[in-house]
Amino acid sequence: MNKHYDFIIHSGRVVTQGGIVEVDIGVIGGKVSALGDLSTASAPERFDADGLHVLPGVIDTQVHFREPGLEHKEDLITGTAGAVLGGVTCIFEMPNTNPSTLGEEDLADKLARACGRAWCDHAFFIGAAAENAGDLARLEQLPGCAGIKVFMGSSTGSLLVEDDTTLRAVLENGSRRIAIHSEDESRLCERRHLVEKKGATVHLHPQWRDVETSLLSTRRLLALARETGRRVHILHVTTAEEMEVLGVHRDIASVEVTPQHLTLSAPDCYDRLGTLAQMNPPIREARHRRALWQAVDEGIVDVVGSDHAPHTLEEKAQSYPASPSGMTGVQTLLPLLLDHMNAGRLSLKRLVDLTSAGAARIYNMEGKGHIAPGFDADFTLVDLKAERVISNDWIASKVCWTPFNGMTVRGWAVATIIRGCVVMREDEILGDPCGKPVSFVEGP
Ligand code: DOR
């Protein structure tokens, strides 16, 4: 029978849960309808993926797109443009905007701003604070909400839950997995004097925000997560010591690492990049980077998120510690990981788990994370052999810089397809912004 599809991707090496198979993909109504030999099927639109790998669309579960309030750094148009140029089909955006995303109206405002302007699918976190702790169980169920985000240590913005009493109240109110920035605020305050002395440079950043700052906070969090029975997701884990602890708490705590913590190390990154390498929690010495890779290898890490957190070059040029923390990353997440894969640091199967299936699993996303019939037709088509130089002029972010400027990488996204629409091909964005809010299925 000559079946009809809306769109067919021909001859790609498709990364499925069962392995890598050379099949065609038929799409109907934005969803995968069939995998197989579709050479006799008809479709108004086709994509020849011969020689390319077809990955489930990459999901970046930690980005700061700065809208509203900080649009001189980024907005939802430029942020999501960077996403699709880097092969990302879906993002979860963080609540430390201005105003912070604390309530139903703030979330509705972000969803309205994204409508017709976002190039990729999206969900927004609501920030936890003492003032909304009692309402979080309701707020986390709102459509378009990625979940609740807690800053245990202060970073960019004013969101903070520093004491155990408020943190317990936050954990007790709700049931979805809760995302945590884990640095201990009181230790940060105690040690702030280390960077306030004359002549302080960014090299001191990992000493101020030291291993103990992260470890202490993560231990406190794990104890409260056990006590309250709440699942937690610890964002951008940076230390060998935390990974050791997290390895025995897999049932309750999932783990994110960032590409920059897997790629850069101190002191070299501060020598070369100065405050461009400044972020929270910090880039640390090579022994931590090794431990992060070991944790990737051992299955302790669930997702890689970029923590895309743009600041302008002028802001970054302020002398440390006035310089803000954060760097761009949504566009470079996949090229960096493909390069690491080509260098033998992880398999393609593991890369796919960390960039799509893992996010879908820990956040219970509906219809995302796999290439299988019934799932959304979100694909990232990659040329594993392409050698390219990452450069600032490729970066779509408003701030126009990446700490990886000038780096040659092997492996590149050549097309980004969202619910059957080609939104990026050969470094060009196509059509109109078609991003939609994603849905979640509640589960254990
Ligand atoms: O370095 C960081 N910058 N870490 C964070 O947690 C926040 C982010 C930002 O929003 O600038």
Coordinates of C-alpha atoms and ligand atoms in Angstrom, one line a residue:
M1 CA 0.0 0.0 0.0
N2 CA 1.3 3.5 -0.9
K3 CA 1.0 5.2 2.5
H4 CA 1.0 9.0 2.7
Y5 CA 3.0 11.0 5.3
D6 CA 3.4 14.7 5.9
F7 CA 7.2 14.4 6.0
I8 CA 9.7 11.6 5.5
I9 CA 13.3 11.5 6.6
H10 CA 15.2 9.1 4.3
S11 CA 18.1 6.8 5.1
G12 CA 19.4 8.3 8.3
R13 CA 21.1 6.3 10.9
V14 CA 18.4 6.6 13.5
V15 CA 19.3 6.4 17.2
T16 CA 16.4 4.4 18.8
Q17 CA 16.1 2.8 22.2
G18 CA 16.9 -0.5 20.5
G19 CA 20.1 0.7 18.9
I20 CA 21.2 2.6 15.8
V21 CA 19.2 1.5 12.7
E22 CA 19.3 2.7 9.1
V23 CA 15.6 3.4 8.5
D24 CA 13.2 6.0 7.1
I25 CA 11.0 8.0 9.5
G26 CA 7.5 8.9 8.5
V27 CA 5.8 11.8 10.3
I28 CA 2.1 12.5 10.5
G29 CA 0.6 15.5 12.4
G30 CA 4.0 16.3 14.0
K31 CA 4.5 12.8 15.5
V32 CA 6.5 9.8 14.4
S33 CA 4.1 7.5 12.6
A34 CA 6.4 4.8 11.2
L35 CA 10.0 3.7 11.2
G36 CA 11.0 1.4 8.3
D37 CA 11.5 1.2 4.6
L38 CA 9.3 4.0 3.3
S39 CA 10.8 4.2 -0.2
T40 CA 7.4 3.7 -1.8
A41 CA 5.5 6.0 0.5
S42 CA 4.5 9.5 -0.6
A43 CA 5.1 12.8 1.3
P44 CA 5.0 16.5 0.2
E45 CA 8.3 17.1 2.1
R46 CA 11.4 14.8 2.4
F47 CA 14.8 15.1 3.9
D48 CA 17.6 13.1 2.7
A49 CA 19.7 12.1 5.8
D50 CA 22.1 9.8 4.0
G51 CA 25.3 9.8 5.9
L52 CA 23.8 11.6 8.9
H53 CA 22.8 10.3 12.3
V54 CA 19.2 11.2 13.5
L55 CA 19.2 11.8 17.3
P56 CA 16.1 12.4 19.4
G57 CA 15.7 16.2 19.6
V58 CA 18.2 17.6 22.2
I59 CA 16.6 18.9 25.3
D60 CA 18.5 21.5 27.4
T61 CA 16.9 21.6 30.8
Q62 CA 18.8 24.6 32.2
V63 CA 18.9 27.9 30.4
H64 CA 18.6 31.5 31.5
F65 CA 17.0 33.5 28.7
R66 CA 16.7 36.7 30.8
E67 CA 13.2 37.8 29.6
P68 CA 11.5 39.8 31.2
G69 CA 13.8 42.4 32.7
L70 CA 17.2 41.6 31.5
E71 CA 16.7 41.7 27.7
H72 CA 20.0 43.5 27.1
K73 CA 21.6 40.1 27.9
E74 CA 19.1 37.8 26.1
D75 CA 15.5 37.3 25.1
L76 CA 13.3 34.4 24.2
I77 CA 13.9 35.1 20.4
T78 CA 17.7 35.1 20.5
G79 CA 17.9 32.5 23.2
T80 CA 15.8 30.0 21.3
A81 CA 17.5 30.9 18.0
G82 CA 20.8 29.9 19.6
A83 CA 19.1 26.7 20.8
V84 CA 18.0 25.5 17.3
L85 CA 21.3 26.5 15.7
G86 CA 23.0 24.2 18.2
G87 CA 20.5 21.3 17.5
V88 CA 18.4 21.9 20.6
T89 CA 14.6 21.3 20.1
C90 CA 13.4 22.0 23.6
I91 CA 14.5 24.2 26.6
F92 CA 13.6 24.6 30.2
E93 CA 14.0 28.2 31.3
M94 CA 15.1 29.4 34.7
P95 CA 13.1 31.8 37.0
N96 CA 15.8 34.4 37.9
T97 CA 14.5 37.0 35.6
N98 CA 13.3 40.4 36.6
P99 CA 10.7 40.0 38.1
S100 CA 11.5 36.5 39.3
T101 CA 9.1 33.8 38.1
L102 CA 7.3 33.3 41.4
G103 CA 3.6 33.0 40.7
E104 CA 0.9 32.1 38.2
E105 CA 1.0 35.5 36.5
D106 CA 4.7 35.5 36.0
L107 CA 4.5 32.1 34.4
A108 CA 1.6 33.2 32.2
D109 CA 3.6 36.2 31.1
K110 CA 6.6 34.1 30.1
L111 CA 4.3 31.6 28.2
A112 CA 2.6 34.6 26.4
R113 CA 6.0 36.1 25.5
A114 CA 7.2 32.7 24.1
C115 CA 4.1 32.3 21.9
G116 CA 5.0 33.0 18.3
R117 CA 8.5 34.1 19.3
A118 CA 10.2 31.0 20.6
W119 CA 12.0 28.9 17.9
C120 CA 11.9 25.7 20.0
D121 CA 9.6 24.0 22.5
H122 CA 9.8 25.2 26.1
A123 CA 8.8 25.1 29.7
F124 CA 9.5 27.5 32.5
F125 CA 10.6 26.9 36.1
I126 CA 8.9 28.7 39.0
G127 CA 11.4 29.9 41.6
A128 CA 10.9 28.8 45.3
A129 CA 11.0 31.5 48.0
A130 CA 9.6 31.8 51.5
E131 CA 6.7 33.9 50.1
N132 CA 5.4 31.2 47.7
A133 CA 6.4 28.0 49.6
G134 CA 2.8 27.2 50.7
D135 CA 1.5 27.5 47.1
L136 CA 4.2 25.5 45.3
A137 CA 2.1 22.2 45.0
R138 CA -0.5 24.1 42.9
L139 CA 2.0 26.2 41.0
E140 CA 4.1 23.2 39.8
Q141 CA 1.0 21.7 38.2
L142 CA 0.3 24.7 35.9
P143 CA 0.6 24.0 32.2
G144 CA 4.0 25.0 30.8
C145 CA 5.7 24.8 34.2
A146 CA 8.9 22.7 34.1
G147 CA 8.8 22.4 37.9
I148 CA 10.2 24.3 40.9
K149 CA 13.7 25.7 41.1
V150 CA 15.5 26.4 44.3
F151 CA 18.7 28.5 44.8
M152 CA 20.3 27.3 48.0
G153 CA 23.2 29.7 47.4
S154 CA 22.8 33.1 45.8
S155 CA 23.9 33.6 42.3
T156 CA 22.5 36.0 39.6
G157 CA 19.2 37.5 40.9
S158 CA 17.5 37.6 44.3
L159 CA 16.1 34.1 44.5
L160 CA 17.3 32.3 47.6
V161 CA 16.2 29.5 50.0
E162 CA 19.0 29.4 52.5
D163 CA 17.7 27.9 55.7
D164 CA 16.5 24.3 56.4
T165 CA 13.1 25.4 57.7
T166 CA 12.2 27.1 54.5
L167 CA 13.8 24.4 52.4
R168 CA 11.8 21.7 54.2
A169 CA 8.6 23.7 53.6
V170 CA 9.4 23.9 49.9
L171 CA 10.2 20.2 49.7
E172 CA 7.0 19.3 51.6
N173 CA 4.8 21.3 49.2
G174 CA 4.5 19.4 46.0
S175 CA 5.5 16.1 44.4
R176 CA 7.3 16.7 41.2
R177 CA 11.1 16.4 41.0
I178 CA 12.6 19.7 42.2
A179 CA 15.6 21.4 40.6
I180 CA 18.3 22.7 43.0
H181 CA 21.3 25.0 42.7
S182 CA 23.3 23.5 45.6
E183 CA 25.8 25.9 47.3
D184 CA 25.6 26.7 51.0
E185 CA 24.7 30.3 51.4
S186 CA 26.1 30.8 55.0
R187 CA 29.5 29.4 53.9
L188 CA 29.4 31.7 50.9
C189 CA 28.8 34.7 53.2
E190 CA 31.5 33.6 55.7
R191 CA 34.1 33.2 52.9
R192 CA 33.2 36.3 50.8
H193 CA 36.1 38.2 52.4
L194 CA 38.5 36.0 50.5
V195 CA 37.5 37.7 47.3
E196 CA 37.0 41.2 48.7
K197 CA 40.6 41.8 49.4
K198 CA 42.7 44.0 47.2
G199 CA 44.1 42.4 44.1
A200 CA 41.6 39.5 44.1
T201 CA 41.3 37.8 40.7
V202 CA 38.9 35.3 39.2
H203 CA 41.4 32.6 40.1
L204 CA 40.0 32.8 43.6
H205 CA 36.5 32.0 42.5
P206 CA 36.7 28.2 43.2
Q207 CA 38.4 29.0 46.5
W208 CA 35.6 31.2 47.7
R209 CA 32.9 28.9 46.4
D210 CA 34.9 25.9 47.4
V211 CA 34.3 22.1 47.4
E212 CA 32.9 22.2 51.0
T213 CA 30.4 25.0 49.9
S214 CA 28.8 22.5 47.4
L215 CA 29.2 19.4 49.5
L216 CA 27.7 20.8 52.6
S217 CA 24.7 22.1 50.7
T218 CA 24.2 18.8 48.8
R219 CA 24.4 16.8 52.1
R220 CA 21.8 19.1 53.8
L221 CA 19.6 18.7 50.7
L222 CA 19.8 14.9 50.6
A223 CA 19.0 14.6 54.3
L224 CA 15.9 16.8 53.8
A225 CA 14.9 15.0 50.6
R226 CA 15.0 11.7 52.5
E227 CA 13.1 13.1 55.4
T228 CA 10.3 14.6 53.2
G229 CA 10.4 11.8 50.5
R230 CA 10.8 14.4 47.8
R231 CA 12.8 13.7 44.6
V232 CA 15.5 16.3 43.8
H233 CA 17.5 17.1 40.7
I234 CA 20.9 18.6 41.5
L235 CA 22.0 21.1 38.8
H236 CA 25.5 21.6 37.6
V237 CA 27.3 19.2 40.0
T238 CA 31.0 20.2 40.0
T239 CA 32.9 18.2 42.7
A240 CA 34.3 14.7 43.0
E241 CA 33.1 14.6 46.6
E242 CA 29.5 15.2 45.7
M243 CA 29.6 12.6 43.0
E244 CA 30.7 10.0 45.5
V245 CA 27.8 10.9 47.8
L246 CA 25.3 11.1 44.9
G247 CA 26.2 7.6 43.7
V248 CA 24.4 6.1 46.7
H249 CA 21.3 8.3 46.5
R250 CA 20.2 7.5 42.9
D251 CA 16.7 6.6 44.1
I252 CA 16.0 10.2 45.3
A253 CA 18.5 12.4 43.5
S254 CA 19.2 12.9 39.8
V255 CA 22.3 14.7 38.6
E256 CA 23.1 17.3 36.0
V257 CA 26.6 18.2 34.7
T258 CA 27.4 21.0 32.2
P259 CA 29.5 20.8 29.1
Q260 CA 31.8 23.5 30.4
H261 CA 32.6 21.6 33.6
L262 CA 33.3 18.6 31.5
T263 CA 35.6 20.6 29.1
L264 CA 37.4 23.3 31.0
S265 CA 39.5 23.1 34.2
A266 CA 41.2 25.5 36.6
P267 CA 43.6 27.3 36.7
D268 CA 44.0 27.1 32.9
C269 CA 40.5 28.4 32.1
Y270 CA 41.0 31.5 34.3
D271 CA 44.5 32.1 32.8
R272 CA 43.0 32.0 29.3
L273 CA 39.5 33.4 29.7
G274 CA 39.6 35.4 32.8
T275 CA 36.0 36.2 34.0
L276 CA 34.5 34.7 30.9
A277 CA 35.1 31.4 32.7
Q278 CA 33.5 32.6 35.9
M279 CA 30.3 30.8 36.8
N280 CA 28.5 29.3 39.8
P281 CA 29.3 26.8 40.9
P282 CA 32.8 27.3 39.6
I283 CA 35.0 25.5 37.1
R284 CA 37.4 23.6 39.3
E285 CA 40.7 21.7 39.0
A286 CA 41.2 18.8 36.6
R287 CA 40.6 16.1 39.3
H288 CA 37.0 17.2 39.5
R289 CA 36.6 17.2 35.8
R290 CA 37.9 13.6 35.8
A291 CA 35.4 12.7 38.5
L292 CA 32.6 14.2 36.5
W293 CA 33.6 12.0 33.5
Q294 CA 33.8 9.0 35.8
A295 CA 30.3 9.8 37.0
V296 CA 29.1 10.0 33.4
D297 CA 30.7 6.7 32.8
E298 CA 29.2 5.0 35.9
G299 CA 25.6 6.2 35.1
I300 CA 25.5 8.7 38.1
V301 CA 24.8 11.6 35.7
D302 CA 21.3 11.8 34.3
V303 CA 21.5 14.9 32.0
V304 CA 23.8 17.4 30.6
G305 CA 22.3 20.9 30.8
S306 CA 24.1 24.0 29.5
D307 CA 23.3 26.5 32.2
H308 CA 23.3 29.1 29.4
A309 CA 23.6 32.3 31.4
P310 CA 24.6 35.2 29.2
H311 CA 26.2 38.5 30.5
T312 CA 27.5 41.2 28.2
L313 CA 31.2 41.5 27.6
E314 CA 31.1 45.0 29.3
E315 CA 29.5 43.4 32.4
K316 CA 32.1 40.6 32.3
A317 CA 34.9 43.2 32.0
Q318 CA 34.2 44.5 35.5
S319 CA 36.9 43.6 37.9
Y320 CA 36.4 40.4 39.9
P321 CA 34.3 39.9 42.1
A322 CA 32.0 42.6 40.6
S323 CA 32.0 40.6 37.3
P324 CA 28.8 38.5 37.0
S325 CA 28.8 34.7 36.9
G326 CA 27.7 32.8 33.9
M327 CA 28.5 32.1 30.2
T328 CA 26.6 31.2 27.1
G329 CA 26.1 27.5 26.4
V330 CA 22.9 26.4 24.7
Q331 CA 24.3 26.6 21.2
T332 CA 27.6 24.8 22.1
L333 CA 26.2 22.0 24.3
L334 CA 25.8 19.4 21.5
P335 CA 29.0 20.3 19.4
L336 CA 31.1 20.0 22.6
L337 CA 29.6 16.6 23.5
L338 CA 29.9 15.3 20.0
D339 CA 33.6 16.3 20.1
H340 CA 34.0 14.5 23.4
M341 CA 32.3 11.5 21.8
N342 CA 34.7 11.5 18.9
A343 CA 37.6 11.7 21.4
G344 CA 36.3 8.5 22.9
R345 CA 35.0 10.0 26.2
L346 CA 31.5 8.7 25.8
S347 CA 29.4 6.6 23.4
L348 CA 26.7 8.0 21.1
K349 CA 24.2 6.0 23.1
R350 CA 25.2 7.6 26.3
L351 CA 25.3 11.1 24.7
V352 CA 21.7 10.6 23.5
D353 CA 20.6 9.5 27.0
L354 CA 22.2 12.6 28.5
T355 CA 20.8 15.0 26.0
S356 CA 17.2 13.7 25.5
A357 CA 16.0 10.5 27.0
G358 CA 17.4 11.4 30.5
A359 CA 15.5 14.7 30.6
A360 CA 12.3 13.1 29.5
R361 CA 12.8 10.4 32.1
I362 CA 13.6 12.5 35.1
Y363 CA 11.0 15.2 34.4
N364 CA 8.3 12.9 33.1
M365 CA 7.9 14.7 29.8
E366 CA 5.1 13.7 27.5
G367 CA 6.0 12.5 24.0
K368 CA 9.6 13.6 24.1
G369 CA 13.0 12.0 24.4
H370 CA 12.8 9.1 22.0
I371 CA 12.4 8.3 18.3
A372 CA 9.5 5.9 18.4
P373 CA 5.9 5.8 17.0
G374 CA 3.6 8.2 18.9
F375 CA 6.5 10.4 20.1
D376 CA 6.9 14.0 18.8
A377 CA 8.9 14.2 15.6
D378 CA 11.7 16.1 17.2
F379 CA 15.1 15.3 15.6
T380 CA 18.6 16.6 15.7
L381 CA 20.4 15.5 12.6
V382 CA 24.2 15.4 13.1
D383 CA 27.2 14.9 10.9
L384 CA 29.5 13.0 13.3
K385 CA 32.6 13.6 11.1
A386 CA 32.1 17.3 10.3
E387 CA 35.0 19.4 11.6
R388 CA 34.0 23.0 12.5
V389 CA 35.4 25.9 14.4
I390 CA 33.1 27.3 17.1
S391 CA 33.2 31.1 16.7
N392 CA 31.6 34.1 18.3
D393 CA 30.1 35.2 15.0
W394 CA 28.1 31.9 14.9
I395 CA 26.6 32.6 18.3
A396 CA 23.0 33.9 18.2
S397 CA 23.0 35.1 21.8
K398 CA 22.6 38.8 22.3
V399 CA 26.0 38.9 24.0
C400 CA 27.7 37.4 21.0
W401 CA 30.4 35.4 22.8
T402 CA 31.3 31.9 23.9
P403 CA 34.2 30.7 26.0
F404 CA 34.8 28.2 23.3
N405 CA 35.5 30.8 20.6
G406 CA 38.2 29.4 18.3
M407 CA 37.9 25.7 19.3
T408 CA 37.8 23.1 16.6
V409 CA 35.3 20.4 17.2
R410 CA 34.4 17.2 15.4
G411 CA 30.6 16.6 15.1
W412 CA 28.0 19.2 14.2
A413 CA 24.2 19.6 14.1
V414 CA 23.2 20.0 10.5
A415 CA 19.4 20.2 11.0
T416 CA 17.0 20.7 13.8
I417 CA 13.5 19.4 13.3
I418 CA 10.7 20.2 15.8
R419 CA 7.3 18.3 15.5
G420 CA 8.1 17.6 11.9
C421 CA 9.1 21.2 10.9
V422 CA 12.7 21.9 9.8
V423 CA 13.6 24.9 11.8
M424 CA 17.4 24.9 11.2
R425 CA 19.3 23.5 8.2
E426 CA 23.0 24.1 7.5
D427 CA 23.4 26.9 10.2
E428 CA 20.3 28.7 8.9
I429 CA 17.0 29.2 10.7
L430 CA 14.0 28.6 8.6
G431 CA 10.3 29.5 8.7
D432 CA 8.6 31.1 11.6
P433 CA 9.0 30.5 15.3
C434 CA 6.9 27.5 16.1
G435 CA 8.0 26.6 19.6
K436 CA 5.2 25.3 21.9
P437 CA 5.0 24.6 25.7
V438 CA 5.7 21.0 26.5
S439 CA 3.5 18.8 28.7
F440 CA 4.5 16.6 31.6
V441 CA 3.0 13.3 32.9
E442 CA 3.0 12.9 36.6
G443 CA 4.7 9.7 37.7
P444 CA 6.8 8.1 40.5
Ligands
DOR1 O1 26.9 31.2 36.9 C1 25.7 31.2 37.0 N1 25.0 32.2 36.4 N2 25.1 30.3 37.8 C2 23.8 30.4 38.1 O2 23.3 29.6 38.9 C3 23.0 31.5 37.6 C4 23.6 32.0 36.4 C5 22.9 33.3 35.9 O3 21.7 33.4 35.9 O4 23.7 34.3 35.6

